[in-house]
mmCIF file of C-alpha atoms and ligand atoms in Angstrom:
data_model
loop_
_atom_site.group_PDB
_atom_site.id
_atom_site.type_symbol
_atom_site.label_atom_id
_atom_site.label_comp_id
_atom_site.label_asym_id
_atom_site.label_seq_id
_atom_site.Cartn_x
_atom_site.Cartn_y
_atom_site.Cartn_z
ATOM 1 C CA UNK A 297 168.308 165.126 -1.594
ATOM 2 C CA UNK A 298 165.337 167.296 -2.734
ATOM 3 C CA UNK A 299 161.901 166.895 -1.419
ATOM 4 C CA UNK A 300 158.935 168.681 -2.955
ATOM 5 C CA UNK A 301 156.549 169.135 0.814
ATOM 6 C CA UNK A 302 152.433 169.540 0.374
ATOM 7 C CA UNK A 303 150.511 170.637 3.113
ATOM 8 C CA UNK A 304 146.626 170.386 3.167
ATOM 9 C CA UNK A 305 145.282 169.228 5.743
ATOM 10 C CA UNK A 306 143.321 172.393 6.722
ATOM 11 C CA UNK A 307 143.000 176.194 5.321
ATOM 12 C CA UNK A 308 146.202 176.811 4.614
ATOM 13 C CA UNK A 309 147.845 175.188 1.037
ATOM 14 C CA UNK A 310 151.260 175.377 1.622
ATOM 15 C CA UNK A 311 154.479 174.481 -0.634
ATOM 16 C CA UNK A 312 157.867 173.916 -0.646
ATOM 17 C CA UNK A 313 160.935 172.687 -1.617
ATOM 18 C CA UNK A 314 163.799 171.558 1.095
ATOM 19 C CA UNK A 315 167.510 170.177 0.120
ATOM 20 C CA UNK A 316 168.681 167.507 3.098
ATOM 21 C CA UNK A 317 172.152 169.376 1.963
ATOM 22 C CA UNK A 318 171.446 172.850 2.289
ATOM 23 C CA UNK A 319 168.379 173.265 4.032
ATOM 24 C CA UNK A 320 165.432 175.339 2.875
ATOM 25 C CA UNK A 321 165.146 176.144 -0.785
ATOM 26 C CA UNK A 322 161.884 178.091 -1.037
ATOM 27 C CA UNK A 323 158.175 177.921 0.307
ATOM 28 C CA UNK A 324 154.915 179.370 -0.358
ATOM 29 C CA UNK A 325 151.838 179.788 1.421
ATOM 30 C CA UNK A 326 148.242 180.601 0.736
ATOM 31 C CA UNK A 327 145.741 181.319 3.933
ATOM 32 C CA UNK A 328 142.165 180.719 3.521
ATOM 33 C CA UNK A 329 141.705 182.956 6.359
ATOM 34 C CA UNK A 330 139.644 185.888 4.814
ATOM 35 C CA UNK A 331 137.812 183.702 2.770
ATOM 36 C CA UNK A 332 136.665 181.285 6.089
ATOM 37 C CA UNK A 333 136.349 184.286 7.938
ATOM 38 C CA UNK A 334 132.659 185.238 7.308
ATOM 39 C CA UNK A 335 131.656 181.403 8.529
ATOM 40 C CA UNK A 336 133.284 181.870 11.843
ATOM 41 C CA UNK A 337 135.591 178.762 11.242
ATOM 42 C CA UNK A 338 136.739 176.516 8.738
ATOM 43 C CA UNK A 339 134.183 175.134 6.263
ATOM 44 C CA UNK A 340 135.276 171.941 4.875
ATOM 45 C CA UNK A 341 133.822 171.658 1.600
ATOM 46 C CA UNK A 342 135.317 175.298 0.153
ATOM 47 C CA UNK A 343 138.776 174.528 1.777
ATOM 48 C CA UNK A 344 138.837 171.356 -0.102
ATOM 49 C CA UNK A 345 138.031 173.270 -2.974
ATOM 50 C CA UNK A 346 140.233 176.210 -2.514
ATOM 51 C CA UNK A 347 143.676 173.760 -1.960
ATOM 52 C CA UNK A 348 142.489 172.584 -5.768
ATOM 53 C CA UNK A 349 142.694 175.988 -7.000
ATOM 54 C CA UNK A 350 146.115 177.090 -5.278
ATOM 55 C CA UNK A 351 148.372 173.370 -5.118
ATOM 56 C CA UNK A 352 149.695 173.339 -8.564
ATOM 57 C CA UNK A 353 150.762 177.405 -8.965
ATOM 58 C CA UNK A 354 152.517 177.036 -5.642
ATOM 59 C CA UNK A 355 154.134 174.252 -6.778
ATOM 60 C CA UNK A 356 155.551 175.700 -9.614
ATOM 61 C CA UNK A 357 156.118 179.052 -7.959
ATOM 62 C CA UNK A 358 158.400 176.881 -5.426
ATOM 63 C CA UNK A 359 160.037 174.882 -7.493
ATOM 64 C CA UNK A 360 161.383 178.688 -9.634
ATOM 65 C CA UNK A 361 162.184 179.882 -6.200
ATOM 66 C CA UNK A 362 164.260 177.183 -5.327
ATOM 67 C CA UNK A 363 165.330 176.831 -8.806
ATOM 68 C CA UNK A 364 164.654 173.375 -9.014
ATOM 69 C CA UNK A 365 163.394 171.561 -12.190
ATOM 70 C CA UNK A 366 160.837 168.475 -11.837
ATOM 71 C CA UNK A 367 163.451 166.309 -12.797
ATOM 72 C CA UNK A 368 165.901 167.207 -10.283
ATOM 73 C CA UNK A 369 163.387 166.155 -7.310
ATOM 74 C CA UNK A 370 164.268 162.851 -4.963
ATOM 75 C CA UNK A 371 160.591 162.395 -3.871
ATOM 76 C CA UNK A 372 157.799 164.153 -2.983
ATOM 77 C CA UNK A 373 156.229 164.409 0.238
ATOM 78 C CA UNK A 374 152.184 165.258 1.597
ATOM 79 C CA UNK A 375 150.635 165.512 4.655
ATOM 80 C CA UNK A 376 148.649 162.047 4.916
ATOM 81 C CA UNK A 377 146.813 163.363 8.000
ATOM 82 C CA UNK A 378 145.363 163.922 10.528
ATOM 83 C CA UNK A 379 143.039 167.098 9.018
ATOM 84 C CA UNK A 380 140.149 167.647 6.763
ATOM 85 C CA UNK A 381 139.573 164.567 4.652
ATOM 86 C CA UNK A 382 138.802 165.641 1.651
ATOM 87 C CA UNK A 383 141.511 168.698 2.391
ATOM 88 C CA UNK A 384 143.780 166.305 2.824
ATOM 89 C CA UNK A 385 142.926 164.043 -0.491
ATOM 90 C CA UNK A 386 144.026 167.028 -2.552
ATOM 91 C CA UNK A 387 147.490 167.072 -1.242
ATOM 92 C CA UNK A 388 147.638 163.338 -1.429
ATOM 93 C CA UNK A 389 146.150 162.583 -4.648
ATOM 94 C CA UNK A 390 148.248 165.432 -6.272
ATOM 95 C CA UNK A 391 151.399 164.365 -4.379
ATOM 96 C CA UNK A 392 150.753 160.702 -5.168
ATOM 97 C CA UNK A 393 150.697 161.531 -8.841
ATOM 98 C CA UNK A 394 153.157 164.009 -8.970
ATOM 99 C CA UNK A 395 155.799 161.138 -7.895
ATOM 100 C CA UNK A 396 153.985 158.646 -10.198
ATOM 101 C CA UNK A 397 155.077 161.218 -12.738
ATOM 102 C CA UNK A 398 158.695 161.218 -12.204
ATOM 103 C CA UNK A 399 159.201 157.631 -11.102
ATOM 104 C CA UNK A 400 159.814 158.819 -7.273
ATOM 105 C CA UNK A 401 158.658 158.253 -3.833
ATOM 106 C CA UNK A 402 155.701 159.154 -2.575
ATOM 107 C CA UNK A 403 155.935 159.975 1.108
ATOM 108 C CA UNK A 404 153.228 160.635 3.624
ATOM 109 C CA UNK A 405 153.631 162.464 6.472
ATOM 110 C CA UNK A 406 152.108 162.890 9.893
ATOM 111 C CA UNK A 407 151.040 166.567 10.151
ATOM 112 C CA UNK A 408 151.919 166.884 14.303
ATOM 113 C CA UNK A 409 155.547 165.589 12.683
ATOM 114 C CA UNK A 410 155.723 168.479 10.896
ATOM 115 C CA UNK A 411 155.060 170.432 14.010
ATOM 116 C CA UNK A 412 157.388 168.749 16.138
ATOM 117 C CA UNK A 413 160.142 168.480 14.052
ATOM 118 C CA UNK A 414 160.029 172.374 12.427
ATOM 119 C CA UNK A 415 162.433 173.559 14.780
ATOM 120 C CA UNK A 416 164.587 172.139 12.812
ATOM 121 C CA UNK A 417 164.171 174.473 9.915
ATOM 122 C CA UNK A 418 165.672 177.120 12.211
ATOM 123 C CA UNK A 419 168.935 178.000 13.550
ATOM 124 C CA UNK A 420 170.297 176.784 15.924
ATOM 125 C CA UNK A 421 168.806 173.607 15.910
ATOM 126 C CA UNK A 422 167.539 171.949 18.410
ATOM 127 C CA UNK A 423 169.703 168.495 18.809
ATOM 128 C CA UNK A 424 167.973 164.998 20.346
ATOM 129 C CA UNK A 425 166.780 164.339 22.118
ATOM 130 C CA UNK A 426 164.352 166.714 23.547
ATOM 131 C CA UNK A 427 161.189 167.996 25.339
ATOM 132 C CA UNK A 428 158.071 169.068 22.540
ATOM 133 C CA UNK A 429 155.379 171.597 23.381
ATOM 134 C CA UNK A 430 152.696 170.868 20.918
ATOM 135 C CA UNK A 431 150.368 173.366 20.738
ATOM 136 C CA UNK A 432 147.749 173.931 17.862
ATOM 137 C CA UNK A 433 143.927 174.049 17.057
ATOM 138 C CA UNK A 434 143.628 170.404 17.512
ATOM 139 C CA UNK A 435 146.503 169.553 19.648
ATOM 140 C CA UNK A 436 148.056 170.335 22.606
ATOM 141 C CA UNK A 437 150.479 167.558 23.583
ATOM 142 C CA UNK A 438 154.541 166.979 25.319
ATOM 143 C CA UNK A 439 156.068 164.223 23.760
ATOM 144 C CA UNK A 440 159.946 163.012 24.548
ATOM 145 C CA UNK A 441 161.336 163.459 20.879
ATOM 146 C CA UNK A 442 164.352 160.955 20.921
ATOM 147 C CA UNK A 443 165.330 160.731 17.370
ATOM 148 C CA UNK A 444 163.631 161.166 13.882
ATOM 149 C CA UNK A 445 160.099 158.707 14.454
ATOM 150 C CA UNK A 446 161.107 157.944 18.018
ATOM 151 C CA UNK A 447 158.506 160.071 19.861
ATOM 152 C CA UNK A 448 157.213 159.152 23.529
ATOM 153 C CA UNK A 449 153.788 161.011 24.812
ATOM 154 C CA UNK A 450 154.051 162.393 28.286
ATOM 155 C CA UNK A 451 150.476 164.531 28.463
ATOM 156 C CA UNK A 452 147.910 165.650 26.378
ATOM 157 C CA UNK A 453 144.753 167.936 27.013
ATOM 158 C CA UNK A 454 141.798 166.077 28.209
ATOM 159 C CA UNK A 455 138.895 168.083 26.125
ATOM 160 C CA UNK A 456 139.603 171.280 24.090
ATOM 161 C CA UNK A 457 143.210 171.933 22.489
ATOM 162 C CA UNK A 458 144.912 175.278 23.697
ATOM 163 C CA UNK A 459 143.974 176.799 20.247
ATOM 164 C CA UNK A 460 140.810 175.440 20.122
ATOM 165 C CA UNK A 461 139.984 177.500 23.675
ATOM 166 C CA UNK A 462 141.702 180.381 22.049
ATOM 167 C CA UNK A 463 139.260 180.355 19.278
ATOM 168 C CA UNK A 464 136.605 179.699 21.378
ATOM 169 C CA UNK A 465 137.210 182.299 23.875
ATOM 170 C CA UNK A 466 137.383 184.854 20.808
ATOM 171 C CA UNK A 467 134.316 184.255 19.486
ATOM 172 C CA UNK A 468 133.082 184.648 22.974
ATOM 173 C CA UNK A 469 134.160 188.042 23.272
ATOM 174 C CA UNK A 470 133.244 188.502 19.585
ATOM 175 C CA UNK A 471 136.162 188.825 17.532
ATOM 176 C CA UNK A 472 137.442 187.448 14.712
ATOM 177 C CA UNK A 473 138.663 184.202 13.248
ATOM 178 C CA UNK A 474 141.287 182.572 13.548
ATOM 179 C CA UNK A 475 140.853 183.561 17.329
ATOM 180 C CA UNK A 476 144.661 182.980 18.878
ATOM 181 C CA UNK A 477 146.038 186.153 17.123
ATOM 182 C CA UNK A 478 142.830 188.341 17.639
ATOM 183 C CA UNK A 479 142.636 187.627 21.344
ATOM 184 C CA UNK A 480 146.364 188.420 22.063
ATOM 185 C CA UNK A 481 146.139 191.235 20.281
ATOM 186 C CA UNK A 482 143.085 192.283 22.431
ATOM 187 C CA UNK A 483 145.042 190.600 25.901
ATOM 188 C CA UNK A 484 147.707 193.398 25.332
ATOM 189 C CA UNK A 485 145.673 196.063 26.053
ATOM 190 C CA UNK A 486 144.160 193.828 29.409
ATOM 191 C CA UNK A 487 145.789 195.016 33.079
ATOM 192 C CA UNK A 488 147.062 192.275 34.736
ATOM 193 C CA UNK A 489 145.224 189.952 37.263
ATOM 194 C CA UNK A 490 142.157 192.429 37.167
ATOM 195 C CA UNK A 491 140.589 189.115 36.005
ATOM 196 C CA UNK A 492 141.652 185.975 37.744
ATOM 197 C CA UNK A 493 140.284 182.602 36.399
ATOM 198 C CA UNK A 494 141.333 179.410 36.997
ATOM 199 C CA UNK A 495 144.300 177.267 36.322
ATOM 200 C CA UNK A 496 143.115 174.112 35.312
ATOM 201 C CA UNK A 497 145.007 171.053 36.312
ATOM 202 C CA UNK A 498 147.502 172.757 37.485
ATOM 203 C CA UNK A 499 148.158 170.442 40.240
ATOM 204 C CA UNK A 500 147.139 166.956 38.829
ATOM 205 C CA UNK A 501 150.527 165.977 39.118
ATOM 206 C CA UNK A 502 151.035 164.594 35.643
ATOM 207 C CA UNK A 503 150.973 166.272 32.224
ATOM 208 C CA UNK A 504 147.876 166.322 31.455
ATOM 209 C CA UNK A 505 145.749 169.523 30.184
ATOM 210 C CA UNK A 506 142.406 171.101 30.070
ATOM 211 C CA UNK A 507 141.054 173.918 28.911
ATOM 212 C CA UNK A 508 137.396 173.844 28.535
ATOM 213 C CA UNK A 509 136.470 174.760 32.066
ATOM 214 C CA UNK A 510 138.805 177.824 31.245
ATOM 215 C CA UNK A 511 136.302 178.664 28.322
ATOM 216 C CA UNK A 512 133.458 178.189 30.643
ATOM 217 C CA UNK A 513 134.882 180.709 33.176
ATOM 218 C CA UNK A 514 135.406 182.863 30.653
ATOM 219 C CA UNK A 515 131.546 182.978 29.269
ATOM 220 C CA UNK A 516 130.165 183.068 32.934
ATOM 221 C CA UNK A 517 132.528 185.811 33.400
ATOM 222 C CA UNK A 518 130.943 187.296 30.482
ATOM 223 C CA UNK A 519 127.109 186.938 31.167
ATOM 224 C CA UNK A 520 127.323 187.966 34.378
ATOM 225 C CA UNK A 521 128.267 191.787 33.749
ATOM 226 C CA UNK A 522 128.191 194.011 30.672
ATOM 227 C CA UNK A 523 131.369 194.268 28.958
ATOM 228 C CA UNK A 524 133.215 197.421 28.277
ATOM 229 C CA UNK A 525 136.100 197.737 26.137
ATOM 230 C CA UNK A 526 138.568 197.307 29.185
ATOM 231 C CA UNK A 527 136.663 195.229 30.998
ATOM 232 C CA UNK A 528 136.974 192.786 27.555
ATOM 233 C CA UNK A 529 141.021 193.760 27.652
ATOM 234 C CA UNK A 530 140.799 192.641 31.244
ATOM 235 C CA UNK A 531 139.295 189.366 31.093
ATOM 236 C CA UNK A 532 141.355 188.864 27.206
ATOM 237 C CA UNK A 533 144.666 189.072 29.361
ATOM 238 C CA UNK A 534 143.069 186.675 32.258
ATOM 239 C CA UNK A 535 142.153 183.932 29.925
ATOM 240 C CA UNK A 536 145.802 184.574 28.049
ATOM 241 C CA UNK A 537 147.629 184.444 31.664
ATOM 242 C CA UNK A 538 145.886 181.353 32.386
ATOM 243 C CA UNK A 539 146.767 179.408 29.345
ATOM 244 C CA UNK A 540 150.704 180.596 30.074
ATOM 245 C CA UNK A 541 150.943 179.526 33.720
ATOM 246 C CA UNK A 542 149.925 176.260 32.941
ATOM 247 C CA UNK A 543 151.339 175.728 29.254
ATOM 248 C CA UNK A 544 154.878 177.251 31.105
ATOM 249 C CA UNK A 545 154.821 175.114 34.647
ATOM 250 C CA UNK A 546 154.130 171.879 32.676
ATOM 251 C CA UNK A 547 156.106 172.271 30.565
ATOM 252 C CA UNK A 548 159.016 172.740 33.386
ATOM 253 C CA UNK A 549 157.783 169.432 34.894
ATOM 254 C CA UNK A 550 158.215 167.806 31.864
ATOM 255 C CA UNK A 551 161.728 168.689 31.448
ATOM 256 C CA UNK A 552 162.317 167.562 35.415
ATOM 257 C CA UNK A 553 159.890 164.359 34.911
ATOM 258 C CA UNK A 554 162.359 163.134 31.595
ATOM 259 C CA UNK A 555 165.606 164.761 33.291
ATOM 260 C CA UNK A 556 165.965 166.516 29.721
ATOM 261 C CA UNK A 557 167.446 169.969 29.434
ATOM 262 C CA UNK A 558 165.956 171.196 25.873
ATOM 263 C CA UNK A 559 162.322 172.118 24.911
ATOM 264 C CA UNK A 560 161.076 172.861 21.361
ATOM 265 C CA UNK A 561 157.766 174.873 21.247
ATOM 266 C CA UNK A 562 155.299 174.041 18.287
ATOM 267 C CA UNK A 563 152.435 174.315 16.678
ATOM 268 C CA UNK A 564 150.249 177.961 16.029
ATOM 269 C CA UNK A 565 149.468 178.876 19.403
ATOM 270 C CA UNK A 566 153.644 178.534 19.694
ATOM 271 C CA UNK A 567 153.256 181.975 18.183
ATOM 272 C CA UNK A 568 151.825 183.592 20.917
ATOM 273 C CA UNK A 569 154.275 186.717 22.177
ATOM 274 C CA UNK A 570 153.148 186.142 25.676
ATOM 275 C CA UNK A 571 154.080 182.313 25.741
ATOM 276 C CA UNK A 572 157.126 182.603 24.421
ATOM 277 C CA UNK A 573 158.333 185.440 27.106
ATOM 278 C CA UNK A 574 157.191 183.802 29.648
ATOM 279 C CA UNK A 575 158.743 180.008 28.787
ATOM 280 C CA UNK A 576 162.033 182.206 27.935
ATOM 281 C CA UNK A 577 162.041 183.173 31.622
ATOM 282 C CA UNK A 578 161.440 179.557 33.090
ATOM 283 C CA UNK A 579 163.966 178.280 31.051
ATOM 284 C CA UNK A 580 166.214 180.530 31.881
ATOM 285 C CA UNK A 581 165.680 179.604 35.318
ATOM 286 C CA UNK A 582 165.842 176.067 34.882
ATOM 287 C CA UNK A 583 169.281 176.255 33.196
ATOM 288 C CA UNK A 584 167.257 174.632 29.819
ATOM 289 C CA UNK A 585 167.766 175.743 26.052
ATOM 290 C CA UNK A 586 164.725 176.565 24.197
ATOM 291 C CA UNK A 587 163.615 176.846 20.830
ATOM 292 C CA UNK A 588 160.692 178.081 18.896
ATOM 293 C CA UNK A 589 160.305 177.935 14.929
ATOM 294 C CA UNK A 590 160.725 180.901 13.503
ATOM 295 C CA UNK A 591 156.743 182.558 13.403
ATOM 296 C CA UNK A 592 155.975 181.543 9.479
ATOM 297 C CA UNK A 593 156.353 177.833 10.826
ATOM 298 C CA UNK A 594 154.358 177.927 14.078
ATOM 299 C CA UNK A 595 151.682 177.575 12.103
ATOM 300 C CA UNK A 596 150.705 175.160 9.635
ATOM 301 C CA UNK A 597 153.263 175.637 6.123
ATOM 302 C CA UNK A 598 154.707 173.170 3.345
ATOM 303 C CA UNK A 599 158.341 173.335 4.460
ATOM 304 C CA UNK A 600 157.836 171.080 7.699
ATOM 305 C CA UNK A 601 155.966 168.591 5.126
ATOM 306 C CA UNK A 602 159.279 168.935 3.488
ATOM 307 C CA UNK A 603 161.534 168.963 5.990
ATOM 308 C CA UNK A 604 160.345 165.451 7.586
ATOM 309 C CA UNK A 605 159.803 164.112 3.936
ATOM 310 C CA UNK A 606 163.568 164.617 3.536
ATOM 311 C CA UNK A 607 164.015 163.122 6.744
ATOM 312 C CA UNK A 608 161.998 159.891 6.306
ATOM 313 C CA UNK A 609 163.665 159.516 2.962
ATOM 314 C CA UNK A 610 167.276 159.563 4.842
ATOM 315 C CA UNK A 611 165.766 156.609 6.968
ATOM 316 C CA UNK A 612 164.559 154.380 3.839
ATOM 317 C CA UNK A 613 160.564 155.069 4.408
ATOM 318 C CA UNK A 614 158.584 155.725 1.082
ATOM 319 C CA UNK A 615 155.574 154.234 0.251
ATOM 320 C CA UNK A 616 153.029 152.933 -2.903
ATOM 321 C CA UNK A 617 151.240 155.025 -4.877
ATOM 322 C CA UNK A 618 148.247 153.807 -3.649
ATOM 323 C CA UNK A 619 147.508 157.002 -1.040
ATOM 324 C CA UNK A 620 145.951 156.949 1.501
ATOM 325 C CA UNK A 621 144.747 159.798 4.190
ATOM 326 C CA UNK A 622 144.075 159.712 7.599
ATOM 327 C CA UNK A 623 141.746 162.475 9.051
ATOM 328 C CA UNK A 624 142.345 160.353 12.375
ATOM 329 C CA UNK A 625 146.096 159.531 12.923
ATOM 330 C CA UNK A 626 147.820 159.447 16.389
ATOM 331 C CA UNK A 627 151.370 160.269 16.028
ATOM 332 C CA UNK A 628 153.449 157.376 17.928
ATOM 333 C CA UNK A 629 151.559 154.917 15.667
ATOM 334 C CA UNK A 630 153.207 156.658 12.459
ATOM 335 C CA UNK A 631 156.541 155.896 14.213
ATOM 336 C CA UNK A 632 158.492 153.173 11.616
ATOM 337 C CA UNK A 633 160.435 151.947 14.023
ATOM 338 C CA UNK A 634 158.670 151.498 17.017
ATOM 339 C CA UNK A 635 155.418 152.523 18.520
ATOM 340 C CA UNK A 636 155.681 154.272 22.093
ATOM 341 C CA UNK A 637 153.027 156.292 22.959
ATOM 342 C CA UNK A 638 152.328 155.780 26.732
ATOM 343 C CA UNK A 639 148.564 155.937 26.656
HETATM 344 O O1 KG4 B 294 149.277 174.767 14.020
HETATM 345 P P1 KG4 B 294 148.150 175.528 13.480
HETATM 346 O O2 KG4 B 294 148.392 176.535 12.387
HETATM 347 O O3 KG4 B 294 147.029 174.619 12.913
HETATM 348 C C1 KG4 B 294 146.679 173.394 13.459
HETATM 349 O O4 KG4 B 294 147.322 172.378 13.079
HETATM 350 O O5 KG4 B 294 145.759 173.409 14.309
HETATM 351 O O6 KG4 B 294 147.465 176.246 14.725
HETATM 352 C C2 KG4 B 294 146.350 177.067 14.591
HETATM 353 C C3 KG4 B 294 145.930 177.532 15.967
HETATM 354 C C4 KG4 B 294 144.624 178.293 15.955
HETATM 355 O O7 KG4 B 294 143.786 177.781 16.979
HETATM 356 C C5 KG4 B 294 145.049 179.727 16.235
HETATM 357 O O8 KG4 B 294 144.056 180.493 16.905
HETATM 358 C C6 KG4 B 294 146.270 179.517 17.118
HETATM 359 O O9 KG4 B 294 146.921 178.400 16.536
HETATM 360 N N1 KG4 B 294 147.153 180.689 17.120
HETATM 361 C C7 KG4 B 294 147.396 181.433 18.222
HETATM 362 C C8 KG4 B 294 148.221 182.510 17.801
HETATM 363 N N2 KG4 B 294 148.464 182.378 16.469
HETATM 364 C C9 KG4 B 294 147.796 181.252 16.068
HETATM 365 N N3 KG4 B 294 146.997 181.283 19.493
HETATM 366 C C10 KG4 B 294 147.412 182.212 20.382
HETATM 367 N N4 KG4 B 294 148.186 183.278 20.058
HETATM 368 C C11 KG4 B 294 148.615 183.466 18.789
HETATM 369 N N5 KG4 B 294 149.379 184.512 18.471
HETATM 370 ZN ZN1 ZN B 295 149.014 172.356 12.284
#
């Protein structure tokens, strides 16, 4: 079965088209980033306007790539949320009508699906059930994935998402948007433990995060002495360490807490080089197989929108073509099956 996949939910549009036969066909991507970049962040009202522009010649750009006509589509799938509302409405509404069009289902997804799910676009994949790392701008999340909808949370951050305090931390020390990338660019040229900051709930003894006291630290740190060049390097890499050591030991606990042996890393800040050495190296010690999408789906793309379209489809769910989107959305409620979340 082919599934056409539109994401929208933030600054990036992204297309494509995946075959529950033979895996990926083709995707496409356009970034907002340089255009966002002068605001500091994402501004709402031009991304909306931007996915307008770039949703229907990435469409068809896909669809030649995968060699695909309109015809030959099963459904077609958007993200329904959470995101930007009205970034989200152009996926939906163009979705919506694109399956109106050919007389085929419409299927919504959950963006954090996408996420947790993308290793599967990779090979090898990742089998059920497993241990998910979810780590993005607004997320940062381990959920026991047990099958296709089946998803149990086990911890989430308790104020600012791992990205989020990588963003925020970059702007701090002045560089660019999006942050993640700039800072561990900058964190490679830090010395180790030169700065130490904190490592916040470390020792809660659950799986719970937070990392806006780690952002705080970070802009004390800052006022309190003039920063060099190094000194900047320096405190990059302490704030990067920090995140690791935490990200890295809970996620170990969560493979002991749930007795499971695999973990799947997601989301953007899944891209970071530093993370993924140093979970590589716990693993390895813990006897447990990892996997990571490959780096063009860490971050947000069409082809997990795909990918869990085709997937949905295989388990009967479609819906009217009366869309909806939810800017608000907590992932065990999109479950079809069952709802699970633990809190
Ligand atoms: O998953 P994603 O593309 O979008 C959301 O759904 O949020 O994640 C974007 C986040 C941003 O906060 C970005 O700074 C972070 O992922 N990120 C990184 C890296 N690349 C992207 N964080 C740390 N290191 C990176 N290399
Ligand atoms: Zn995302």
């Amino acid at each position: 079965m082919k599934v056409i996949g539109i994401e929208t939910s933030c600054d990036e549009t992204g297309l494509a088209v995946y075959d529950s036969r033979s895996g990926l066909l083709a995707h496409a991507l356009h970034s907002q980033v340089a255009m966002h970049e002068a605001y500091g962040g994402v501004v709402p009202e031009l991304a909306s306007r931007d996915h307008v522009r770039r949703v229907l010649p990435l469409a068809a750009q896909v669809l030649a790539d995968a060699g695909c006509r309109l015809a030959e589509l099963d459904a077609v799938a958007f993200t329904e949320g959470p995101g930007l509302a009205g970034a989200l409405l152009v996926g939906a509404s163009v979705g919506s009508a694109l399956a109106f069009a050919l007389g085929k289902p419409a299927i919504g997804v959950h963006h954090l699906e996408g996420h947790l799910l993308s290793p599967l676009l990779g090979s090898p994949r990742p089998s059920f059930p497993f241990v998910a790392l979810l780590v993005s701008g607004g997320h940062s999340e381990f959920y026991e994935v047990r099958s296709v909808g089946d998803y149990v949370l086990l911890g989430q951050t308790q104020d600012d998402a791992a990205g989020e305090a990588f963003d925020k931390t970059a702007k701090l020390l002045g560089l660019g948007y999006p942050g993640g990338p700039a800072l561990e660019r900058l964190a490679a040229r830090g010395r180790p433990e030169a700065v130490s900051l904190p490592r916040p709930m470390l020792s809660s003894g659950d799986l719970d995060l937070s990392f806006s006291g780690l952002k705080t630290a970070v802009s004390t740190f800052a006022r309190r002495e003039p920063l060099s060049e190094e000194r900047k390097a320096d405190l990059a890499r302490g704030f990067q360490d920090a995140i690791v050591d935490v990200l890295a030991l809970k996620a170990m606990r969560a493979l002991d807490e749930s007795g499971l042996s695999r973990l799947v890393v997601a989301g953007g800040v899944g891209a970071n080089g530093a993370l993924r050495r140093r979970l590589a190296a716990e693993a390895r010690k813990h006897r447990a197989e990892l996997y990571f999408p490959d780096l063009a789906f860490c971050t947000d793309n069409g082809a997990m929108i795909a990918l869990v379209g085709a997937l949905r489809l295989e388990h009967g769910r479609a819906q009217s073509y009366a869309f909806t989107v939810r800017p608000r959305w907590p992932l065990a409620s999109s479950a079809p099956t069952r709802a699970l979340a633990s809190s």
